[in-house]
C-alpha cells in the first residue's frame, strides 16, 4: 500500500499565493476546497471530487469570524487540526496543501468593540475590532432561507471565499450541496465578478441513518441525534409525495414541519424554492429544492433535497 501523503501546511497568505503562482507557472491546475475544519466524510468527498478535476488540491481550514454573529457558536465551533490532517492523508492521492491562515484578516486595528463599517450588521470580525471594511454581497440570493435568521452569514462567506480565491487563485473550487444556498451564492458571485474559476457542487453525504454529515453533529446528544433523523426522513417523504403527484407546496411544507415538530425539533424554516433563483414557489412545476433548517436542543441543522419533476 502506498504511504499516506502528508500535505504541506501553509499558514501565511503571501506564502500561499507564492506556492500557487509557482505551481501555475509549471502548468499545474489547482482545486480549492474551503472548509472550517473538524472534517468528516462529507468534506473528504469534496476532496475526492477535487482530485479528479485538477493536478493539485488545496484544502483551506479556517473558522471564519466574519460569518458568525456575536450571539452564534463561533467559540464552541469544534476543531481538531491534527485529526483533520490524518483524515486528509487517508484520501487516495492525498492533498497537496492545507492552507490554515493565521493572517487572513488585518488585526492591526484590533480594538475590541471598534465596530467597522458593516452597514449596521455586526459579525464576530467587527466585534473583535479587526480592521476590515470591504464586504462582498450577493444581494438577492443572500436574503432568503438561512439569510433571514443569519443576516451576517452570507456576507461573511462571500467575502472570505473571495479572499481565498484571490490568495489561492484556483482553477476549480468545490462546495457541498449540503449548504445549497451557499453553493448558489458562490456560483453567482463567480459569474457576476468574473472570477476565472469553475465552481462545482458536490452531493450531500449522510450517515447510515440518513442524517446529513455536519461538524456540528458532534454537539447532538444521542437522543437529539435520533430526533434529528426526522429532517431527512420528512424530506424523503415529501419527495415521494411529489412523485405520487402532490405539487402543492403548502401541503408539502406542512407535512415536513409536522414530522419534525412531532420528533421534538424546532423548525427555523422549511421552504420549497427554485433551484437557481432560490425564490419560493407555490406549486412544483420545475426543478426545486426543499430546504430545511431546524433546531434540536442547542444545535441548528440544515438539510435539503433536490426534487425534479
Ligand atoms: P464547513 O466546514 O461546514 O464550512 O463545510 C465546508 C464544505 O463542505 C462546504 O462546501 C460544505 O457544503 C461541505 N459539506 C459539509 N457537510 C457536507 C456533507 N454532509 N456532504 C457534502 N458536503 C458537505
Short mmCIF file of C-alpha atoms and ligand atoms in Angstrom, two decimals:
data_model
loop_
_atom_site.label_atom_id
_atom_site.label_comp_id
_atom_site.label_asym_id
_atom_site.label_seq_id
_atom_site.Cartn_x
_atom_site.Cartn_y
_atom_site.Cartn_z
CA UNK A 1 0.00 0.00 0.00
CA UNK A 2 1.29 3.47 -0.88
CA UNK A 3 2.29 5.58 2.12
CA UNK A 4 -0.23 8.29 3.04
CA UNK A 5 0.80 11.63 1.62
CA UNK A 6 1.47 14.37 4.17
CA UNK A 7 0.17 17.72 2.97
CA UNK A 8 2.33 20.82 3.15
CA UNK A 9 0.86 23.19 5.75
CA UNK A 10 0.85 26.88 4.85
CA UNK A 11 -0.29 29.45 7.40
CA UNK A 12 0.79 32.68 5.69
CA UNK A 13 -1.27 34.14 2.85
CA UNK A 14 1.73 35.52 0.94
CA UNK A 15 3.40 32.12 1.06
CA UNK A 16 0.18 30.51 -0.13
CA UNK A 17 -0.02 32.84 -3.12
CA UNK A 18 3.67 32.23 -3.90
CA UNK A 19 3.12 28.46 -3.91
CA UNK A 20 0.10 28.72 -6.21
CA UNK A 21 1.89 31.03 -8.65
CA UNK A 22 4.91 28.73 -8.72
CA UNK A 23 2.70 25.70 -9.46
CA UNK A 24 0.76 27.53 -12.14
CA UNK A 25 3.99 28.61 -13.81
CA UNK A 26 4.77 24.90 -14.10
CA UNK A 27 1.43 24.36 -15.90
CA UNK A 28 -0.30 22.73 -12.93
CA UNK A 29 -4.02 23.25 -12.27
CA UNK A 30 -5.31 23.74 -8.73
CA UNK A 31 -8.56 22.94 -6.92
CA UNK A 32 -9.58 24.62 -3.71
CA UNK A 33 -11.85 23.04 -1.09
CA UNK A 34 -12.76 25.66 1.53
CA UNK A 35 -13.69 24.25 4.96
CA UNK A 36 -13.95 25.25 8.59
CA UNK A 37 -12.25 22.03 9.71
CA UNK A 38 -13.39 19.25 12.05
CA UNK A 39 -13.54 17.26 8.86
CA UNK A 40 -15.86 14.36 8.13
CA UNK A 41 -16.69 12.15 5.19
CA UNK A 42 -18.70 14.99 3.56
CA UNK A 43 -15.57 17.15 3.36
CA UNK A 44 -13.47 14.20 2.17
CA UNK A 45 -15.95 13.56 -0.66
CA UNK A 46 -15.27 17.13 -1.86
CA UNK A 47 -11.54 16.42 -1.76
CA UNK A 48 -12.03 13.26 -3.83
CA UNK A 49 -14.06 15.29 -6.32
CA UNK A 50 -11.28 17.91 -6.44
CA UNK A 51 -8.65 15.22 -7.05
CA UNK A 52 -10.49 14.20 -10.23
CA UNK A 53 -10.52 17.74 -11.60
CA UNK A 54 -7.02 19.20 -11.26
CA UNK A 55 -3.36 18.25 -10.74
CA UNK A 56 -3.20 19.74 -7.26
CA UNK A 57 -5.61 20.12 -4.34
CA UNK A 58 -5.57 22.79 -1.64
CA UNK A 59 -7.88 22.42 1.37
CA UNK A 60 -8.36 25.53 3.47
CA UNK A 61 -9.20 25.16 7.14
CA UNK A 62 -10.38 28.40 8.68
CA UNK A 63 -13.20 29.15 11.09
CA UNK A 64 -14.27 32.48 9.68
CA UNK A 65 -15.34 35.05 12.32
CA UNK A 66 -16.89 37.19 9.57
CA UNK A 67 -19.78 34.76 9.07
CA UNK A 68 -20.77 34.35 12.74
CA UNK A 69 -22.80 36.91 14.61
CA UNK A 70 -21.67 37.56 18.21
CA UNK A 71 -24.63 35.51 19.51
CA UNK A 72 -23.75 32.44 17.45
CA UNK A 73 -21.48 29.46 18.12
CA UNK A 74 -18.04 30.69 16.99
CA UNK A 75 -16.43 30.00 20.37
CA UNK A 76 -17.78 26.45 20.56
CA UNK A 77 -17.24 25.52 16.91
CA UNK A 78 -15.41 22.16 17.07
CA UNK A 79 -11.81 21.81 15.88
CA UNK A 80 -9.23 19.04 15.64
CA UNK A 81 -6.45 20.17 13.31
CA UNK A 82 -4.26 17.11 13.87
CA UNK A 83 -7.21 14.74 13.27
CA UNK A 84 -8.08 16.70 10.11
CA UNK A 85 -4.57 16.15 8.73
CA UNK A 86 -4.84 12.41 9.33
CA UNK A 87 -8.22 12.27 7.57
CA UNK A 88 -6.91 14.22 4.58
CA UNK A 89 -3.91 11.89 4.35
CA UNK A 90 -6.34 8.94 4.05
CA UNK A 91 -7.82 10.23 0.78
CA UNK A 92 -6.29 8.45 -2.23
CA UNK A 93 -3.79 10.85 -3.76
CA UNK A 94 -3.91 12.95 -0.58
CA UNK A 95 -3.94 16.73 -0.51
CA UNK A 96 -1.07 18.93 -1.63
CA UNK A 97 -1.54 21.89 0.70
CA UNK A 98 -3.57 22.57 3.81
CA UNK A 99 -3.99 26.34 3.97
CA UNK A 100 -4.56 27.21 7.63
CA UNK A 101 -4.27 31.00 7.52
CA UNK A 102 -3.17 32.92 10.59
CA UNK A 103 -3.15 36.35 8.96
CA UNK A 104 -6.25 36.37 6.77
CA UNK A 105 -7.74 39.49 8.34
CA UNK A 106 -5.87 42.58 9.44
CA UNK A 107 -5.51 42.58 13.24
CA UNK A 108 -3.60 45.86 13.47
CA UNK A 109 -6.71 47.79 14.43
CA UNK A 110 -7.73 45.15 16.94
CA UNK A 111 -9.58 47.25 19.49
CA UNK A 112 -12.34 45.16 20.99
CA UNK A 113 -15.67 46.66 20.20
CA UNK A 114 -14.43 49.06 17.49
CA UNK A 115 -17.20 48.09 15.14
CA UNK A 116 -16.30 48.57 11.48
CA UNK A 117 -18.49 49.94 8.72
CA UNK A 118 -20.67 46.88 8.31
CA UNK A 119 -23.81 48.82 7.43
CA UNK A 120 -25.35 48.14 10.82
CA UNK A 121 -24.55 44.44 10.68
CA UNK A 122 -22.08 43.09 13.20
CA UNK A 123 -20.17 39.85 12.86
CA UNK A 124 -17.57 38.46 15.25
CA UNK A 125 -14.95 40.04 12.99
CA UNK A 126 -16.25 43.53 13.71
CA UNK A 127 -16.87 42.61 17.33
CA UNK A 128 -13.16 41.76 17.60
CA UNK A 129 -12.40 45.18 16.11
CA UNK A 130 -10.45 43.75 13.19
CA UNK A 131 -9.58 46.27 10.51
CA UNK A 132 -11.84 45.16 7.71
CA UNK A 133 -14.26 47.34 5.76
CA UNK A 134 -14.91 45.62 2.44
CA UNK A 135 -17.73 43.16 2.04
CA UNK A 136 -18.99 41.11 -0.88
CA UNK A 137 -22.75 40.69 -1.00
CA UNK A 138 -24.85 38.67 -3.42
CA UNK A 139 -27.86 40.79 -2.79
CA UNK A 140 -30.87 38.74 -3.77
CA UNK A 141 -29.68 35.20 -3.12
CA UNK A 142 -28.45 36.07 0.38
CA UNK A 143 -31.83 37.31 1.60
CA UNK A 144 -33.98 34.18 1.98
CA UNK A 145 -33.59 30.81 3.71
CA UNK A 146 -30.60 30.96 6.12
CA UNK A 147 -30.14 34.68 5.39
CA UNK A 148 -33.34 35.51 7.28
CA UNK A 149 -32.18 34.25 10.66
CA UNK A 150 -28.43 34.72 9.99
CA UNK A 151 -28.16 38.22 8.44
CA UNK A 152 -24.34 38.46 8.51
CA UNK A 153 -23.72 34.91 7.36
CA UNK A 154 -23.56 35.07 3.57
CA UNK A 155 -21.83 38.44 3.54
CA UNK A 156 -19.11 36.80 5.63
CA UNK A 157 -18.96 33.68 3.45
CA UNK A 158 -18.82 35.54 0.12
CA UNK A 159 -16.11 37.84 1.50
CA UNK A 160 -13.89 35.11 2.92
CA UNK A 161 -14.29 32.98 -0.21
CA UNK A 162 -13.30 36.00 -2.33
CA UNK A 163 -10.18 36.40 -0.20
CA UNK A 164 -9.37 32.70 -0.53
CA UNK A 165 -9.90 32.86 -4.30
CA UNK A 166 -7.58 35.88 -4.55
CA UNK A 167 -4.89 34.18 -2.48
CA UNK A 168 -5.04 30.61 -3.82
CA UNK A 169 -6.06 31.54 -7.39
CA UNK A 170 -7.59 28.11 -8.02
CA UNK A 171 -8.93 26.84 -11.35
CA UNK A 172 -11.70 24.89 -9.62
CA UNK A 173 -13.47 25.32 -6.28
CA UNK A 174 -15.58 22.53 -4.79
CA UNK A 175 -18.54 23.21 -2.49
CA UNK A 176 -21.10 20.86 -0.96
CA UNK A 177 -24.77 20.98 -1.90
CA UNK A 178 -25.41 20.40 1.79
CA UNK A 179 -25.09 24.19 2.04
CA UNK A 180 -27.23 24.70 -1.04
CA UNK A 181 -27.75 28.45 -0.71
CA UNK A 182 -24.02 28.96 -0.09
CA UNK A 183 -23.17 26.97 -3.24
CA UNK A 184 -25.58 29.00 -5.36
CA UNK A 185 -24.30 32.28 -3.88
CA UNK A 186 -20.69 31.42 -4.69
CA UNK A 187 -21.66 30.35 -8.22
CA UNK A 188 -23.44 33.65 -8.73
CA UNK A 189 -20.58 35.67 -7.24
CA UNK A 190 -18.07 33.97 -9.55
CA UNK A 191 -20.29 34.73 -12.54
CA UNK A 192 -21.00 38.34 -11.55
CA UNK A 193 -17.42 39.23 -10.61
CA UNK A 194 -15.70 37.27 -13.44
CA UNK A 195 -13.57 35.01 -11.31
CA UNK A 196 -11.87 32.57 -13.73
CA UNK A 197 -12.92 29.66 -11.55
CA UNK A 198 -15.18 26.69 -12.14
CA UNK A 199 -17.47 26.11 -9.15
CA UNK A 200 -18.53 22.52 -8.57
CA UNK A 201 -21.43 21.44 -6.36
CA UNK A 202 -20.91 18.04 -4.76
CA UNK A 203 -23.67 15.76 -3.45
CA UNK A 204 -24.66 15.58 0.23
CA UNK A 205 -23.04 12.81 2.27
CA UNK A 206 -25.15 11.20 5.00
CA UNK A 207 -24.61 8.70 7.78
CA UNK A 208 -26.18 5.24 7.52
CA UNK A 209 -29.41 6.54 9.05
CA UNK A 210 -29.73 9.45 6.64
CA UNK A 211 -28.52 12.29 8.86
CA UNK A 212 -26.58 14.78 6.72
CA UNK A 213 -22.99 14.84 7.98
CA UNK A 214 -22.05 18.09 9.68
CA UNK A 215 -19.26 19.20 12.01
CA UNK A 216 -22.00 20.44 14.36
CA UNK A 217 -23.47 16.92 14.76
CA UNK A 218 -20.84 16.33 17.46
CA UNK A 219 -22.86 18.63 19.74
CA UNK A 220 -26.02 16.45 19.43
CA UNK A 221 -26.80 14.11 22.33
CA UNK A 222 -27.62 10.52 21.27
CA UNK A 223 -31.29 11.36 21.87
CA UNK A 224 -31.16 14.55 19.78
CA UNK A 225 -29.34 12.69 17.03
CA UNK A 226 -32.26 10.24 16.79
CA UNK A 227 -34.77 13.08 16.74
CA UNK A 228 -32.78 14.87 14.05
CA UNK A 229 -33.37 11.96 11.68
CA UNK A 230 -36.84 13.45 11.23
CA UNK A 231 -35.25 16.01 8.89
CA UNK A 232 -34.02 13.62 6.22
CA UNK A 233 -36.98 11.29 6.78
CA UNK A 234 -39.50 14.07 6.18
CA UNK A 235 -37.61 15.35 3.12
CA UNK A 236 -37.76 11.86 1.61
CA UNK A 237 -41.48 11.68 2.46
CA UNK A 238 -42.04 14.97 0.67
CA UNK A 239 -40.12 13.81 -2.38
CA UNK A 240 -42.13 10.56 -2.51
CA UNK A 241 -45.32 12.58 -2.22
CA UNK A 242 -44.29 14.75 -5.20
CA UNK A 243 -43.52 11.61 -7.19
CA UNK A 244 -47.11 10.48 -6.49
CA UNK A 245 -48.44 13.76 -7.89
CA UNK A 246 -48.53 16.24 -4.99
CA UNK A 247 -47.41 19.64 -6.28
CA UNK A 248 -48.91 21.90 -3.62
CA UNK A 249 -46.03 23.34 -1.61
CA UNK A 250 -48.11 24.39 1.37
CA UNK A 251 -49.20 20.78 1.93
CA UNK A 252 -45.67 19.50 1.46
CA UNK A 253 -44.30 22.03 3.92
CA UNK A 254 -46.99 21.18 6.48
CA UNK A 255 -46.07 17.51 6.22
CA UNK A 256 -42.40 18.20 6.91
CA UNK A 257 -42.95 20.76 9.67
CA UNK A 258 -45.33 18.37 11.45
CA UNK A 259 -42.90 15.45 11.22
CA UNK A 260 -40.01 17.50 12.66
CA UNK A 261 -42.23 19.06 15.31
CA UNK A 262 -43.53 15.63 16.39
CA UNK A 263 -39.94 14.45 16.78
CA UNK A 264 -39.19 17.37 19.13
CA UNK A 265 -37.39 19.68 16.71
CA UNK A 266 -38.00 23.41 16.24
CA UNK A 267 -38.23 24.40 12.58
CA UNK A 268 -36.44 27.63 11.63
CA UNK A 269 -37.66 27.36 8.04
CA UNK A 270 -38.97 24.73 5.62
CA UNK A 271 -39.16 26.17 2.13
CA UNK A 272 -39.52 24.87 -1.39
CA UNK A 273 -37.59 27.11 -3.75
CA UNK A 274 -36.48 27.27 -7.36
CA UNK A 275 -33.09 25.56 -7.71
CA UNK A 276 -31.38 28.59 -9.25
CA UNK A 277 -33.16 31.73 -8.09
CA UNK A 278 -33.95 30.24 -4.66
CA UNK A 279 -37.30 32.01 -4.86
CA UNK A 280 -40.17 30.33 -3.09
CA UNK A 281 -42.71 28.51 -5.26
CA UNK A 282 -46.32 27.64 -4.53
CA UNK A 283 -46.65 24.74 -6.94
CA UNK A 284 -43.95 22.45 -8.22
CA UNK A 285 -43.74 22.91 -11.99
CA UNK A 286 -39.95 22.90 -12.49
CA UNK A 287 -36.90 21.62 -10.56
CA UNK A 288 -36.97 22.76 -6.95
CA UNK A 289 -35.03 22.20 -3.79
CA UNK A 290 -36.72 21.65 -0.45
CA UNK A 291 -34.55 23.38 2.18
CA UNK A 292 -34.84 22.99 5.92
CA UNK A 293 -33.20 24.46 9.00
CA UNK A 294 -34.25 23.10 12.37
CA UNK A 295 -33.05 23.23 15.95
CA UNK A 296 -32.54 20.16 18.09
CA UNK A 297 -31.57 21.38 21.55
CA UNK A 298 -28.85 23.99 21.02
CA UNK A 299 -27.87 22.69 17.60
CA UNK A 300 -29.16 24.22 14.38
CA UNK A 301 -29.03 21.77 11.48
CA UNK A 302 -29.66 22.35 7.78
CA UNK A 303 -30.50 19.88 5.05
CA UNK A 304 -32.18 19.82 1.66
CA UNK A 305 -33.33 17.61 -1.16
CA UNK A 306 -33.48 18.37 -4.88
CA UNK A 307 -36.80 17.45 -6.48
CA UNK A 308 -37.08 17.25 -10.23
CA UNK A 309 -40.47 16.94 -11.89
P1 LIG B 1 -17.93 23.60 6.51
O1 LIG B 1 -16.64 23.08 7.05
O2 LIG B 1 -19.14 23.13 7.26
O3 LIG B 1 -17.90 25.08 6.24
O4 LIG B 1 -18.10 22.93 5.08
C1 LIG B 1 -17.09 23.01 4.11
C2 LIG B 1 -17.63 22.47 2.81
O5 LIG B 1 -18.02 21.11 3.00
C3 LIG B 1 -18.86 23.21 2.32
O6 LIG B 1 -18.79 23.36 0.91
C4 LIG B 1 -19.99 22.29 2.71
O7 LIG B 1 -21.14 22.41 1.89
C5 LIG B 1 -19.34 20.93 2.54
N1 LIG B 1 -20.05 19.92 3.33
C6 LIG B 1 -20.33 19.96 4.65
N2 LIG B 1 -21.06 18.87 5.02
C7 LIG B 1 -21.24 18.15 3.89
C8 LIG B 1 -21.93 16.93 3.60
N3 LIG B 1 -22.57 16.24 4.54
N4 LIG B 1 -21.92 16.48 2.32
C9 LIG B 1 -21.28 17.18 1.35
N5 LIG B 1 -20.60 18.33 1.56
C10 LIG B 1 -20.59 18.82 2.80
#
